[in-house]
Short mmCIF file of C-alpha atoms in Angstrom, two decimals:
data_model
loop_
_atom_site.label_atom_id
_atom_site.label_comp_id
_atom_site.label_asym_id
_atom_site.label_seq_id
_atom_site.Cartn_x
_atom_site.Cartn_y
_atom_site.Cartn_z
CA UNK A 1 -55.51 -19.40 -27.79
CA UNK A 2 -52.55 -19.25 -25.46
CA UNK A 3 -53.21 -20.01 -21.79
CA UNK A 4 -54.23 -17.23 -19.17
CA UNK A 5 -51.03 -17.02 -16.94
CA UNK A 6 -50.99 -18.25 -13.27
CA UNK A 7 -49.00 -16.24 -10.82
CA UNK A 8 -48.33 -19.13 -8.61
CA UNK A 9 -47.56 -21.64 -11.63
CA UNK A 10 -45.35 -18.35 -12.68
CA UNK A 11 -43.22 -18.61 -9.82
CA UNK A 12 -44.43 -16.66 -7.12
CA UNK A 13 -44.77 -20.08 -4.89
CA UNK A 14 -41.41 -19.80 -5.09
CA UNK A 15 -40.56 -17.64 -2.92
CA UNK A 16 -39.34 -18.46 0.44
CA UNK A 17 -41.36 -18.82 3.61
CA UNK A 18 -41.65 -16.32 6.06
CA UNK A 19 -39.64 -17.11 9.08
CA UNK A 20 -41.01 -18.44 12.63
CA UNK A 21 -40.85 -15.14 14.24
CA UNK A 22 -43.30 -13.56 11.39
CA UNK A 23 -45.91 -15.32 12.65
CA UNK A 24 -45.09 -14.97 16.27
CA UNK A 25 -45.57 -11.12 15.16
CA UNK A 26 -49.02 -11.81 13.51
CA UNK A 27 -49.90 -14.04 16.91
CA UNK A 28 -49.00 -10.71 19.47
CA UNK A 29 -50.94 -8.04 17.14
CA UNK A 30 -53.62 -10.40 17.02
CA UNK A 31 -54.11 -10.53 20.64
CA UNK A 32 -53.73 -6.84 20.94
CA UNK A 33 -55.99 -5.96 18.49
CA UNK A 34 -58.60 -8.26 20.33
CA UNK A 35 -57.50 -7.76 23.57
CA UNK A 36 -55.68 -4.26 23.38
CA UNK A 37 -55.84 -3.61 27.24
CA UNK A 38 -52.60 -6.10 26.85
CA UNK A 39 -50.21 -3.80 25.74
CA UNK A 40 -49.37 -1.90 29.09
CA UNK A 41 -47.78 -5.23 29.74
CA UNK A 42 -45.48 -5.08 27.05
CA UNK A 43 -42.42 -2.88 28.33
CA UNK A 44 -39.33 -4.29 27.29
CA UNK A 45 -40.25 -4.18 23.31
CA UNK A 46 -39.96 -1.60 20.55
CA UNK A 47 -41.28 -0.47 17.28
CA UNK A 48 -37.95 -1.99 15.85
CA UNK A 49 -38.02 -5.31 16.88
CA UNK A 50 -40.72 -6.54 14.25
CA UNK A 51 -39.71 -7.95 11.02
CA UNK A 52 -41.75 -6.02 9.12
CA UNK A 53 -42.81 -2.22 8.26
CA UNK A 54 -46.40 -3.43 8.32
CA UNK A 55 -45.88 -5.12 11.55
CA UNK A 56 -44.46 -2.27 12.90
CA UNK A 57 -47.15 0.25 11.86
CA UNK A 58 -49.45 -1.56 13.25
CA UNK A 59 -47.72 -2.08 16.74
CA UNK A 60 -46.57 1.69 16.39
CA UNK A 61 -50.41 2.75 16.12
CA UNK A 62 -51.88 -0.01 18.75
CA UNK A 63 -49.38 1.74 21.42
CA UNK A 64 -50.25 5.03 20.77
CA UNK A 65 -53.49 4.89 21.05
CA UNK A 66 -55.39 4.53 24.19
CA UNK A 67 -57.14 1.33 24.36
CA UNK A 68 -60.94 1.20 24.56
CA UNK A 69 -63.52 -0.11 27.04
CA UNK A 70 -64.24 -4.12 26.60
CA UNK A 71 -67.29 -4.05 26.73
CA UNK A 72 -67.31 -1.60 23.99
CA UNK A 73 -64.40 -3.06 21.68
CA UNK A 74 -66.40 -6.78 21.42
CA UNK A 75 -69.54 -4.44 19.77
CA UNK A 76 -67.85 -2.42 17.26
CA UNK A 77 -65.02 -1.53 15.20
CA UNK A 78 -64.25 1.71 16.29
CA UNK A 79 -61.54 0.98 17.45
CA UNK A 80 -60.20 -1.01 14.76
CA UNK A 81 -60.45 1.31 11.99
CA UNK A 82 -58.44 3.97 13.91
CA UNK A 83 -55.46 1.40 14.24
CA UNK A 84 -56.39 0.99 10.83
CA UNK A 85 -56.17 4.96 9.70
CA UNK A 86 -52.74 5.37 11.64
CA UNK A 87 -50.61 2.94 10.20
CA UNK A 88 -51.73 3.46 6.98
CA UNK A 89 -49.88 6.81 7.71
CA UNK A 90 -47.06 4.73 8.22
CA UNK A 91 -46.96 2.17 5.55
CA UNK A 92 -49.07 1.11 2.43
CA UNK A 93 -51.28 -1.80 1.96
CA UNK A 94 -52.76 -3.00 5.03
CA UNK A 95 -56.72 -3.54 4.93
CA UNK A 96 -59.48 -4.60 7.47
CA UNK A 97 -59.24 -7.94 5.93
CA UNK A 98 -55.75 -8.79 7.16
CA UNK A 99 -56.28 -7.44 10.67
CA UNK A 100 -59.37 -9.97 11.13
CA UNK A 101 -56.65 -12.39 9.71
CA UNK A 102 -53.68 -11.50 12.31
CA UNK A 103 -56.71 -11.80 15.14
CA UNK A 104 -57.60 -15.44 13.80
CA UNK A 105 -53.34 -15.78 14.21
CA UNK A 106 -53.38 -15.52 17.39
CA UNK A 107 -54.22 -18.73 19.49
CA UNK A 108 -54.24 -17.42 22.97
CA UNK A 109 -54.10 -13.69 24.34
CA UNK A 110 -53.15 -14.34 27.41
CA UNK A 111 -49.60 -15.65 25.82
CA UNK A 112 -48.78 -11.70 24.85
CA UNK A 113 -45.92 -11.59 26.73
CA UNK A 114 -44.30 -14.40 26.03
CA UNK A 115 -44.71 -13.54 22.05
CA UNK A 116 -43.33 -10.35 22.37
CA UNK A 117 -40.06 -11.88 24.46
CA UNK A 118 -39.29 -14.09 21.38
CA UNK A 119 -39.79 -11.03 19.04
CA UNK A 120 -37.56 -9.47 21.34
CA UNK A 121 -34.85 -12.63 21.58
CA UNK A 122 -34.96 -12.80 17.32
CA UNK A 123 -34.45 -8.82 17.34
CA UNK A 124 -31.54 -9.03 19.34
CA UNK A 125 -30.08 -11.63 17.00
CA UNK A 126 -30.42 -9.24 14.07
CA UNK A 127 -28.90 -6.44 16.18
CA UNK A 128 -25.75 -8.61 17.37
CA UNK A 129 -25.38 -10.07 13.63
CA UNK A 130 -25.55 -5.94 12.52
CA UNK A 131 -22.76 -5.58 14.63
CA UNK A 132 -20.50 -8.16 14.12
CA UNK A 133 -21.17 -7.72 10.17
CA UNK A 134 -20.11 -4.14 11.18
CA UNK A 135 -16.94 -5.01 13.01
CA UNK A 136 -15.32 -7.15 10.07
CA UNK A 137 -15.89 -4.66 7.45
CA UNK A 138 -14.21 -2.22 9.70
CA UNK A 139 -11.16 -4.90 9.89
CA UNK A 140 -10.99 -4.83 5.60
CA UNK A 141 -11.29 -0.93 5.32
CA UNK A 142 -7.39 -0.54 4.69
CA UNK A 143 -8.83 3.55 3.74
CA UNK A 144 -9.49 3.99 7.43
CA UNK A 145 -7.00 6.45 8.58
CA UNK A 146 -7.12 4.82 12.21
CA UNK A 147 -7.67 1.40 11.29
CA UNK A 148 -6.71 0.12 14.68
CA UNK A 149 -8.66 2.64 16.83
CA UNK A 150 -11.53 2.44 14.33
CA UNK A 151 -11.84 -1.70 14.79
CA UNK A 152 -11.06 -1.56 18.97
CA UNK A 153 -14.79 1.25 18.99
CA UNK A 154 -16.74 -1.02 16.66
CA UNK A 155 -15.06 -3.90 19.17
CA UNK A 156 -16.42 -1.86 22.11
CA UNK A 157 -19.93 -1.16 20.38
CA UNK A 158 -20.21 -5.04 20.04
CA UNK A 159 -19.83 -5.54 23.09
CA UNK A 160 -22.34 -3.15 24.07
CA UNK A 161 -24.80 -5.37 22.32
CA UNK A 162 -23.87 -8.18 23.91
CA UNK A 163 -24.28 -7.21 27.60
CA UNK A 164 -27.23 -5.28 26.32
CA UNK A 165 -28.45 -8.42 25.29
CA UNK A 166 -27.43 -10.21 28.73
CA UNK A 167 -29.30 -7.99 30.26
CA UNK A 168 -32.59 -8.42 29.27
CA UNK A 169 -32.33 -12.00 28.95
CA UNK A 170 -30.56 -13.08 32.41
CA UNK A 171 -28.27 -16.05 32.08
CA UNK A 172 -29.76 -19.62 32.58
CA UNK A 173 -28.54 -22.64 32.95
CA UNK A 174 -28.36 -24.83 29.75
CA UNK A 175 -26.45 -26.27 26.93
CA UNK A 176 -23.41 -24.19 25.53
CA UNK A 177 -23.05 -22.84 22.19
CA UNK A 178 -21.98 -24.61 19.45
CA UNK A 179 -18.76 -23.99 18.15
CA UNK A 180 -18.62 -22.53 14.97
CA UNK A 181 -16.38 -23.86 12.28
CA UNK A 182 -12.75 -22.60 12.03
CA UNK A 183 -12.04 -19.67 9.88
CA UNK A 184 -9.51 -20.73 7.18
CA UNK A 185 -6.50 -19.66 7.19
CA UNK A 186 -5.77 -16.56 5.45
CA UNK A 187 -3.65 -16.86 2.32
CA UNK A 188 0.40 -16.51 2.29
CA UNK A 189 1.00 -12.39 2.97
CA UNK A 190 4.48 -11.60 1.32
CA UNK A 191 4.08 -8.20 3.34
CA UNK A 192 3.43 -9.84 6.30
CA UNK A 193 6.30 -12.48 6.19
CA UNK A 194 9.08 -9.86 5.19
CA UNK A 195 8.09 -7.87 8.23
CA UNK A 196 8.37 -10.96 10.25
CA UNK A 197 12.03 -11.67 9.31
CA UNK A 198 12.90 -8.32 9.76
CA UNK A 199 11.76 -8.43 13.19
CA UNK A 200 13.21 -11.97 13.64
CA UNK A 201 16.68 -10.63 12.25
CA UNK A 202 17.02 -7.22 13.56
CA UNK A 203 15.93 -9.18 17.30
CA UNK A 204 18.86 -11.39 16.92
CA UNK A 205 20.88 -8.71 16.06
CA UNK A 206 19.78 -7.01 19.74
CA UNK A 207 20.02 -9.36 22.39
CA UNK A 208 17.34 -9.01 24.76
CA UNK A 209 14.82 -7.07 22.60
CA UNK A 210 12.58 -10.03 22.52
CA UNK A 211 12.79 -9.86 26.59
CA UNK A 212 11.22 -5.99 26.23
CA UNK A 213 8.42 -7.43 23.53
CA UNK A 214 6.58 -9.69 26.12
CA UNK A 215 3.21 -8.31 24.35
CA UNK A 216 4.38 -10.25 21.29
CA UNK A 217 3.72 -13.98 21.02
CA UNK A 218 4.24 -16.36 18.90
CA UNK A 219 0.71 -16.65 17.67
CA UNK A 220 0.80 -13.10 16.24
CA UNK A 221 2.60 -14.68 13.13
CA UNK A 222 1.33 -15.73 10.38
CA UNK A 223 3.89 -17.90 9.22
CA UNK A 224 4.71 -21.09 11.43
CA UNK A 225 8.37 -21.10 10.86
CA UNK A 226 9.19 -17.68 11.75
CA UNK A 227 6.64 -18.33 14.93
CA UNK A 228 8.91 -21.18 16.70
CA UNK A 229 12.39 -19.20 15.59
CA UNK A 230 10.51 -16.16 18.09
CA UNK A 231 10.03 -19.09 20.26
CA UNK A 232 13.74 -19.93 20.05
CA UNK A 233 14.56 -16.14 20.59
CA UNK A 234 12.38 -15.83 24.19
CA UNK A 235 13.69 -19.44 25.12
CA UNK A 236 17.74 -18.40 24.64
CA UNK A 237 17.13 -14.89 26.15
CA UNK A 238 15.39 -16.29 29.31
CA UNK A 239 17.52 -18.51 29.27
CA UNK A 240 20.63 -16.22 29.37
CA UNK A 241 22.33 -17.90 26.22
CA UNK A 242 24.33 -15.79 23.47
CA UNK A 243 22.19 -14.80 20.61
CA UNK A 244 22.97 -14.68 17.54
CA UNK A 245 22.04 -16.40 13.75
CA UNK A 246 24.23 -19.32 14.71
CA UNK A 247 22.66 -20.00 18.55
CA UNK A 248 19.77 -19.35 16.96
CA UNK A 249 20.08 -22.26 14.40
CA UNK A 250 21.16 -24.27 16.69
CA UNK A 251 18.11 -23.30 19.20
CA UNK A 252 16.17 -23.87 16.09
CA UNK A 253 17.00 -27.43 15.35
CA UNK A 254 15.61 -28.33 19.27
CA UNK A 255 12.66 -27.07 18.48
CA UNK A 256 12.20 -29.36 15.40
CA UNK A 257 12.24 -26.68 12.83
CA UNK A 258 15.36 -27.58 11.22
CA UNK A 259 13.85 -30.03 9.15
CA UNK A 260 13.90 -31.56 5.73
CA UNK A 261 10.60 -30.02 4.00
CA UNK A 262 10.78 -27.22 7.16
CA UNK A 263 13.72 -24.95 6.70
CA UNK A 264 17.26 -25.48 4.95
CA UNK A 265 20.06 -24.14 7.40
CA UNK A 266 21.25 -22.33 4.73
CA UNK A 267 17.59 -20.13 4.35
CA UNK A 268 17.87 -19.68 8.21
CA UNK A 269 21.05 -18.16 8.73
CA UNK A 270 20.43 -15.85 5.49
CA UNK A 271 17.52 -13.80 6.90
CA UNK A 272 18.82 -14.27 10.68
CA UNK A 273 22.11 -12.05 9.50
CA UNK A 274 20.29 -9.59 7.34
CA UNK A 275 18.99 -6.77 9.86
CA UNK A 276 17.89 -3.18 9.48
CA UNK A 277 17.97 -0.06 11.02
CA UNK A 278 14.54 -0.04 12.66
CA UNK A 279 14.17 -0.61 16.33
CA UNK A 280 12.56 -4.44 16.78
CA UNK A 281 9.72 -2.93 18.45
CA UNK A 282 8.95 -1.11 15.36
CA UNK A 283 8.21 -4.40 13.43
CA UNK A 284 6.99 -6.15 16.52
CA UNK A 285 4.17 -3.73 16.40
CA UNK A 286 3.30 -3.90 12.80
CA UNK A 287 3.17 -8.04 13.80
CA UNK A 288 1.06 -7.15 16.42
CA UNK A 289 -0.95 -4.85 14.48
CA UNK A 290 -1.48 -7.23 12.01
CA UNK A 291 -2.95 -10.12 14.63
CA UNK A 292 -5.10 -7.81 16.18
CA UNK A 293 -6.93 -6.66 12.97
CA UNK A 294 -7.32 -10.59 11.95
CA UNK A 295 -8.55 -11.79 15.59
CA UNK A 296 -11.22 -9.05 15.22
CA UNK A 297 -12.08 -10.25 11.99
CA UNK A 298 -12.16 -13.73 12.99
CA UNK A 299 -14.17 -12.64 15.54
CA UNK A 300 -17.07 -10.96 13.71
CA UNK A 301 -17.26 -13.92 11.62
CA UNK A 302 -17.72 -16.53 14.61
CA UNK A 303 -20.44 -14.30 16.02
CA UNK A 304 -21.84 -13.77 12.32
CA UNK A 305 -21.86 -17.74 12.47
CA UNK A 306 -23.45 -17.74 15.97
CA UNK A 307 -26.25 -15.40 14.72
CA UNK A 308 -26.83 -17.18 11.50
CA UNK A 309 -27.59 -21.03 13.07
CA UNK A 310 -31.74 -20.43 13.80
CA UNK A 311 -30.89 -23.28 16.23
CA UNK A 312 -29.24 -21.14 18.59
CA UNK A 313 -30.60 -19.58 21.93
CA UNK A 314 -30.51 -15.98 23.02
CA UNK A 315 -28.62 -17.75 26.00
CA UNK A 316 -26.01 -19.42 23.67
CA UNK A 317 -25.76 -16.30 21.21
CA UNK A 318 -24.40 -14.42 24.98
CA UNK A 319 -21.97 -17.01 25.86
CA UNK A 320 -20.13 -17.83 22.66
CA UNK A 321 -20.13 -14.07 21.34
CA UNK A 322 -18.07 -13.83 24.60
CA UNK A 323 -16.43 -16.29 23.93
CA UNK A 324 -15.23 -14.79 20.89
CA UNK A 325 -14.65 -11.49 22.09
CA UNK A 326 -12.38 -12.42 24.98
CA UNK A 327 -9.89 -13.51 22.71
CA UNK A 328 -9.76 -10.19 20.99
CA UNK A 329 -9.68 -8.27 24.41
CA UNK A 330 -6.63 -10.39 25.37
CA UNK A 331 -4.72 -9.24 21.96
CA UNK A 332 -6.24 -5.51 22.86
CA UNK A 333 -4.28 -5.45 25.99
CA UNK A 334 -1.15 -6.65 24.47
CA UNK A 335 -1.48 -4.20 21.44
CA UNK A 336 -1.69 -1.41 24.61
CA UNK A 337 0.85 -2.38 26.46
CA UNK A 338 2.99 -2.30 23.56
CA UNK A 339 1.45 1.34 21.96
CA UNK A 340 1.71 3.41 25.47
CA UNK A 341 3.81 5.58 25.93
CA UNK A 342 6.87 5.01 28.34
CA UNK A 343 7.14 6.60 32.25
CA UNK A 344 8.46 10.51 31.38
CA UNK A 345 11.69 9.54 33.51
CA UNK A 346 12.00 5.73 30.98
CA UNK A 347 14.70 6.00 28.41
CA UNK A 348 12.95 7.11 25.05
CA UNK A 349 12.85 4.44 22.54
CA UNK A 350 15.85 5.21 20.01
CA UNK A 351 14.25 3.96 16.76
CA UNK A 352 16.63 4.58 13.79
CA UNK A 353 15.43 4.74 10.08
CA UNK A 354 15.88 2.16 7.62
CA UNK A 355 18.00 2.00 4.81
CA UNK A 356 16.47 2.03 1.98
CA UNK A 357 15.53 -1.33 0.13
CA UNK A 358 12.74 -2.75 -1.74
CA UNK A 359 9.80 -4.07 -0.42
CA UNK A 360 6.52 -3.49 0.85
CA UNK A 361 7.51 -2.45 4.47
CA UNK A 362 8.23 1.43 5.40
CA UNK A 363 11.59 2.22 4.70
CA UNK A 364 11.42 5.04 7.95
CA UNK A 365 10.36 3.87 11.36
CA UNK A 366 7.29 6.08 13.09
CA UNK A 367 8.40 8.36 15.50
CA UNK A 368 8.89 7.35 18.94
CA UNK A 369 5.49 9.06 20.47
CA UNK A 370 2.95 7.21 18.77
CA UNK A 371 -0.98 7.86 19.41
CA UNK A 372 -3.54 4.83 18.83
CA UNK A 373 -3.78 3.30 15.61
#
């Protein structure tokens, strides 16, 4: 005769423990549900913040109704049994048995408040790590329309959170955050490196464009070399120096990139010479573009990283999420500075279209009034 199975032989031991918080939700309902005249205390936390739908019911029906004498609540179960009936409206399975168990939960009453503030702190993680999940599939949506505009909100409504977050849990003093791991780097972008020669060679070819792109630095690029030749074209146009592929090499070669494993000569002068029609600021801003949408992505994931370490404080979660966020707000400002529109008395931009060629790039440069990507 086979054996009768056993569930927890079967597997269901398996599963994985609840989380601390879980029972820091079966510690408050327990002292409300002894001690309901405890729940006027509790202003700053909402249905939402629990874990669970039971949880929730439950809180959901122990707010909303009144609570009932003392004297009266230690005698019977009136009172009970009504919490019972109302979030049973709410959500299935909960029984008289497990609210006598969430009542033996609960060590102390008195500590209400405090368990509902670390419900509170561990629902504001969730809402933060919503958010920045939020924010970088917003960055990979290359369907968005407004890709730009559509990242800089989601930016904005993370930020929201944040403060939100500051907010109800003042700053204190303490340890910092722990710095998540880098991001790696993304891999090589053909795209992305034929619209940084284009920019680097049609900038050469237009002495003192780079001196009009002061929004564009040379950590927008992705690829190292073609960051120290912009380098090399802010240094000789400060500078005052002729520009063109040659000063450029030469420019090049002080700042160590003229190197064997580096760049051949040969390589450099060949892009430097081949311009095209588009306006430098055209490909500037599709650099630019192109840095924003990864530092908000890289951003999203260091908060995702903040929010996923159970070690870390509300306090800590605050400080490094702005952390991360400043140094998307300082690529925000450049990306405006470069996208508004000039004075109505400025010189328009004169941005002629590209020849035709083959490539990944637009062959026609956008026109010269541009709203917010």
């Amino acid at each position: 005769m086979p054996p009768t199975p056993d569930p927890i032989e079967d597997g269901l031991d398996s599963l994985p423990p609840p989380p601390p918080v879980f029972h820091v939700e079966q510690a408050l309902l327990g002292a409300l549900l002894l001690e309901p005249h405890r729940v006027a205390g509790l202003t700053g936390i909402a249905v939402e913040a629990f874990s669970s739908a039971a949880h929730a019911a439950l809180f959901a029906a122990i707010r909303s109704l009144p609570a009932p004498e003392p004297a009266e609540h230690a005698k019977t179960t009136t009172w009970l049994n009504r919490v019972l009936t109302a979030a049973g409206e709410q959500t299935r399975g909960l029984t008289t048995t497990y609210l006598h168990h969430l009542i033996q939960c609960c060590p102390e009453p008195r500590h209400a408040r405090a368990y509902s503030r670390i419900i509170e702190a561990e629902h504001s993680r969730r809402l933060l790590r919503g958010a920045a999940h939020r924010l970088i599939q917003t960055t990979l949506d290359t369907s968005l329309p407004h890709r730009v505009a559509t990242t800089l909100a989601e930016a904005g409504a993370l930020t929201t959170v944040v403060d939100d977050i500051a907010t109800r849990f003042p700053t204190r003093s303490g340890p910092l955050s722990r710095t998540p791991a880098s991001t790696p780097v993304a891999a090589h972008d053909e795209e992305a490196s034929e619209e940084e020669r284009l920019l680097l060679a049609t900038a050469t070819a237009r002495p003192g464009s780079a001196e009009r792109m002061r929004w564009l630095i040379p950590g927008d690029f992705l690829h190292p070399l073609h960051a120290g030749l912009w380098q090399c074209l802010i240094a000789l146009t400060r500078r005052g120096t002729p520009i063109d592929p040659v000063t450029v090499l030469w420019e090049a070669q002080h700042h160590g990139l003229v190197a064997t494993g580096t760049a051949e000569p040969r390589e450099l002068l060949g892009f430097l010479s081949e311009p095209d029609g588009c306006d430098p600021e055209y490909w500037g801003e599709q650099i630019l573009q192109r840095s924003l949408l990864t530092t908000a992505h890289r951003t999203g994931r260091r908060i995702e990283t903040l929010t996923g370490d159970p070690a870390t404080t509300t306090y800590q979660l605050v400080v490094g999420a702005r952390r991360a966020l400043a140094d998307l707000s300082a690529v925000r400002v450049r990306w405006h500075h470069a996208t508004t529109s000039p004075p109505a008395n400025a010189p328009a931009r004169n941005r002629i279209s590209a020849p035709p060629r083959a490539g990944p790039p637009p062959t026609t440069a956008p026109p010269a009034v541009r709203t917010p990507r």
